[in-house]
XYZ file of C-alpha atoms in Angstrom:
297
model
C -23.697 22.122 -13.530
C -23.449 19.974 -10.411
C -24.289 16.295 -10.715
C -27.643 15.232 -9.312
C -26.086 11.977 -8.133
C -25.551 11.558 -4.412
C -22.065 12.562 -3.312
C -19.985 10.270 -1.121
C -19.707 11.021 2.580
C -17.316 13.853 3.414
C -14.542 12.476 5.667
C -14.069 14.417 8.909
C -10.817 14.958 10.819
C -10.155 16.528 14.203
C -6.843 18.426 14.084
C -5.269 18.947 17.517
C -2.401 21.436 17.151
C -1.231 24.828 18.337
C -2.131 27.954 16.369
C 0.790 30.222 15.467
C -0.422 33.561 14.168
C 2.638 33.979 11.936
C 5.065 31.379 10.611
C 3.156 28.707 8.719
C 2.956 25.513 10.767
C 0.517 23.474 12.845
C -3.119 24.594 12.410
C -2.359 27.353 9.898
C -0.982 24.577 7.678
C -3.303 21.713 8.630
C -6.588 23.538 8.068
C -6.055 24.574 4.416
C -4.201 21.422 3.355
C -6.590 18.937 4.956
C -9.511 20.870 3.442
C -7.852 20.939 -0.001
C -7.527 17.149 0.180
C -11.292 16.866 0.457
C -11.503 16.206 4.196
C -13.440 18.353 6.670
C -11.023 19.788 9.248
C -12.347 20.470 12.766
C -9.818 22.189 15.031
C -8.836 21.850 18.691
C -6.168 24.518 19.327
C -3.767 23.526 22.104
C -2.058 26.917 22.400
C -2.059 30.343 20.763
C 1.307 31.833 19.809
C 2.220 35.048 18.006
C 4.790 33.059 15.983
C 6.220 29.569 16.087
C 9.223 29.051 18.351
C 11.836 27.836 15.865
C 14.751 29.387 14.039
C 15.825 32.861 15.079
C 12.342 33.959 16.166
C 12.286 35.283 19.715
C 9.934 37.233 21.960
C 6.880 35.240 20.924
C 3.712 35.308 22.983
C 2.183 32.100 24.313
C -1.296 31.394 25.619
C -1.900 27.904 27.002
C -5.269 26.482 25.921
C -5.002 23.237 27.878
C -8.226 24.018 29.688
C -10.197 23.974 26.418
C -9.008 20.655 24.945
C -11.326 18.284 26.822
C -14.362 20.638 26.939
C -14.245 21.034 23.144
C -14.032 17.256 22.702
C -16.857 16.747 25.203
C -19.061 19.205 23.310
C -18.422 17.338 20.063
C -19.165 14.060 21.851
C -22.463 15.473 23.111
C -23.265 16.530 19.527
C -22.664 12.908 18.444
C -20.137 14.018 15.814
C -18.370 11.160 14.044
C -14.690 11.491 13.127
C -12.797 9.476 10.546
C -9.470 10.652 11.988
C -7.898 12.473 14.903
C -4.643 14.140 13.852
C -2.356 15.575 16.534
C 0.860 17.542 16.213
C 2.743 19.938 18.468
C 1.774 19.760 22.131
C 2.976 22.391 24.584
C 3.482 20.020 27.515
C 3.220 16.465 28.776
C -0.013 17.516 30.476
C -1.523 18.271 27.083
C -0.647 14.748 25.993
C -2.786 13.317 28.788
C -5.597 15.726 27.922
C -5.374 14.599 24.295
C -5.810 11.001 25.431
C -9.028 12.033 27.181
C -10.175 13.869 24.056
C -9.510 10.779 21.923
C -11.625 8.702 24.317
C -14.481 11.166 23.809
C -14.495 11.595 20.032
C -12.810 8.543 18.472
C -14.838 5.508 17.453
C -13.667 2.021 16.566
C -12.985 3.045 12.948
C -11.347 6.406 13.677
C -7.749 6.701 12.479
C -5.472 8.072 15.191
C -2.657 10.010 13.531
C 0.228 11.276 15.661
C 2.916 13.624 14.410
C 5.256 13.682 17.452
C 6.350 17.254 16.799
C 8.867 17.908 19.569
C 12.369 18.111 18.068
C 14.523 18.632 14.987
C 18.209 18.720 14.044
C 19.098 16.679 17.129
C 17.461 19.029 19.660
C 14.120 19.505 21.387
C 12.032 22.539 20.481
C 12.006 25.511 22.853
C 10.552 24.717 26.317
C 10.318 20.976 25.585
C 12.454 18.160 26.983
C 12.697 14.387 27.406
C 9.303 14.295 29.117
C 7.717 14.830 25.705
C 9.362 11.648 24.442
C 7.512 9.638 27.103
C 4.333 11.572 26.327
C 4.473 10.713 22.624
C 5.387 7.095 23.299
C 2.090 6.755 25.175
C 0.173 8.427 22.354
C 1.859 6.317 19.679
C 0.659 3.157 21.433
C -2.839 4.332 20.514
C -1.936 5.544 17.027
C -2.601 4.008 13.626
C -0.315 6.396 11.721
C 2.818 8.249 12.892
C 5.011 10.760 11.047
C 8.165 11.563 13.079
C 11.169 13.300 11.591
C 14.549 11.620 11.915
C 15.352 13.382 15.224
C 12.022 12.407 16.756
C 12.377 8.838 15.516
C 15.783 8.601 17.223
C 14.525 10.093 20.492
C 11.466 7.822 20.553
C 13.584 4.694 20.036
C 16.600 5.633 22.182
C 18.759 5.595 19.051
C 21.805 7.893 18.848
C 20.944 10.771 16.512
C 22.662 11.014 13.115
C 22.558 14.196 11.056
C 23.050 12.156 7.870
C 24.281 8.888 6.501
C 20.918 7.224 7.108
C 21.551 3.938 5.321
C 18.882 1.298 4.766
C 19.871 -0.694 7.846
C 19.648 2.370 10.114
C 16.243 3.423 8.770
C 14.830 -0.106 8.850
C 15.860 -0.485 12.483
C 14.194 2.830 13.329
C 10.962 1.757 11.643
C 11.123 -1.655 13.367
C 11.519 -0.039 16.799
C 8.758 2.497 16.153
C 6.505 -0.296 14.907
C 6.933 -2.120 18.210
C 4.957 0.731 19.781
C 1.930 -0.335 17.731
C 1.174 1.904 14.696
C -0.011 0.460 11.374
C 1.761 3.130 9.282
C 5.187 4.621 9.993
C 6.574 7.463 7.867
C 9.911 9.049 8.805
C 10.748 12.435 7.278
C 14.153 14.034 6.880
C 15.881 10.779 5.896
C 19.235 11.602 4.284
C 21.093 8.528 2.975
C 23.874 10.646 1.458
C 24.952 14.254 1.196
C 22.615 16.219 -1.062
C 19.715 13.764 -0.783
C 16.728 13.899 1.559
C 13.348 12.200 1.631
C 10.827 10.044 3.418
C 10.797 6.337 4.284
C 7.548 4.591 5.161
C 6.080 1.168 5.876
C 2.575 -0.264 6.072
C 2.876 -2.761 8.909
C -0.400 -4.427 7.935
C 1.015 -5.579 4.601
C 4.750 -5.263 5.216
C 5.057 -3.020 2.152
C 7.804 -0.396 2.389
C 8.483 2.575 0.139
C 10.615 5.686 0.079
C 10.982 8.829 -1.977
C 14.174 10.888 -2.242
C 14.944 14.296 -3.716
C 17.879 16.641 -4.067
C 18.289 18.543 -0.803
C 18.380 22.327 -0.696
C 20.674 23.998 1.811
C 19.279 25.089 5.161
C 16.186 24.331 7.213
C 12.682 24.925 5.859
C 10.474 25.494 8.894
C 7.024 23.923 8.718
C 7.883 21.410 5.999
C 7.128 18.495 8.324
C 3.692 19.914 9.087
C 2.945 20.404 5.391
C 3.886 16.801 4.634
C 2.129 15.291 7.662
C -1.094 17.217 6.986
C -1.258 16.088 3.367
C -0.210 12.514 4.159
C -2.685 12.163 7.038
C -5.558 13.570 5.004
C -4.804 11.384 1.981
C -4.766 8.245 4.138
C -7.997 9.385 5.797
C -9.602 9.561 2.360
C -8.433 6.008 1.688
C -5.375 6.493 -0.521
C -2.927 3.557 -0.557
C 0.298 4.135 1.373
C 2.572 4.544 -1.658
C 0.243 6.948 -3.465
C -0.354 8.964 -0.292
C 3.388 9.163 0.337
C 4.293 10.176 -3.207
C 1.494 12.751 -3.500
C 2.286 14.362 -0.140
C 6.004 14.376 -0.905
C 5.422 15.897 -4.333
C 3.384 18.657 -2.713
C 5.925 19.518 0.001
C 8.838 19.395 -2.459
C 7.105 21.851 -4.791
C 6.388 24.139 -1.817
C 10.043 24.022 -0.703
C 11.245 24.840 -4.217
C 8.801 27.745 -4.435
C 9.994 29.047 -1.070
C 13.620 28.933 -2.194
C 12.912 30.641 -5.541
C 10.996 33.436 -3.832
C 13.721 33.761 -1.167
C 11.085 33.724 1.551
C 12.692 33.911 5.022
C 12.845 30.307 6.206
C 11.246 31.115 9.586
C 8.096 32.303 7.802
C 7.234 28.774 6.636
C 6.678 27.272 3.197
C 5.036 29.058 0.256
C 2.539 26.246 -0.105
C -0.440 28.426 -1.052
C 0.521 28.717 -4.703
C 0.858 24.943 -4.945
C -2.634 24.228 -3.580
C -4.424 24.394 -6.980
C -2.091 21.760 -8.433
C -2.377 19.683 -5.247
C -6.169 19.741 -5.538
C -5.881 18.517 -9.128
C -3.580 15.699 -7.966
C -6.161 14.693 -5.359
C -8.977 14.794 -7.901
C -6.992 12.483 -10.171
C -6.088 10.185 -7.282
C -9.702 9.800 -6.165
C -11.307 9.983 -9.613
C -13.285 6.706 -9.243
C -14.790 8.006 -5.993
C -15.582 11.361 -7.563
C -17.457 9.656 -10.365
C -19.528 7.507 -7.994
């Protein structure tokens, strides 16, 4: 039986990402994970691809949807839709960054969280068809952001810091977070931090309180495509629902780690993305426990 008590307001997020038909990343990851967190996910697709562009995948199709970004946002504005968060990820060009800024102006209110995952590079290199112009694009967006979730490569590019594949000691990471914080965000979370061989994790700081935290795990060999999107989607949605930084970080990290382990055990080709679907039931239970007082209201 459902409770007859009034339910709390359902948080609403606008997710601005590309849509890859195969290879779990971007919107195919954001939509189910944000929804599983208990946040309504409204989508603005920036491009349509047959697959993502990473790893050994080649021959992918690409349809630019730049012309739809602002009209979709304008329609939502005309509908007087209210958004608790705008969450952006991969953008196909610097032009799309400027269009996203226009979309934010249309749909974001004073209390809307602006969440930017500057998805443009990994392992010391830009993604296919992207270059240094995207660094300038994301710097502009980050100046408007409340929450950012770069990986270690993106953090280095954004701060003009020489890239390191590993050996990310506390001083190095703190300096990265300090430099990123100068751009203006309240929350900074850097993924892919590897302080020593065999260890990888996430370092984060809430600049409003000065509280820092990090989580580390044993690293599995190789690259797991889409893991950053899985983490960022869960982390962004948890913060949108009001989870404290440390709990949001630990819950999102626990989710992505379980998905990586499942992917490795199943021997899923890495380019196909993470096997996160089987972890969603447990993730939903974690969210229910995390927000239990709200659920009982």
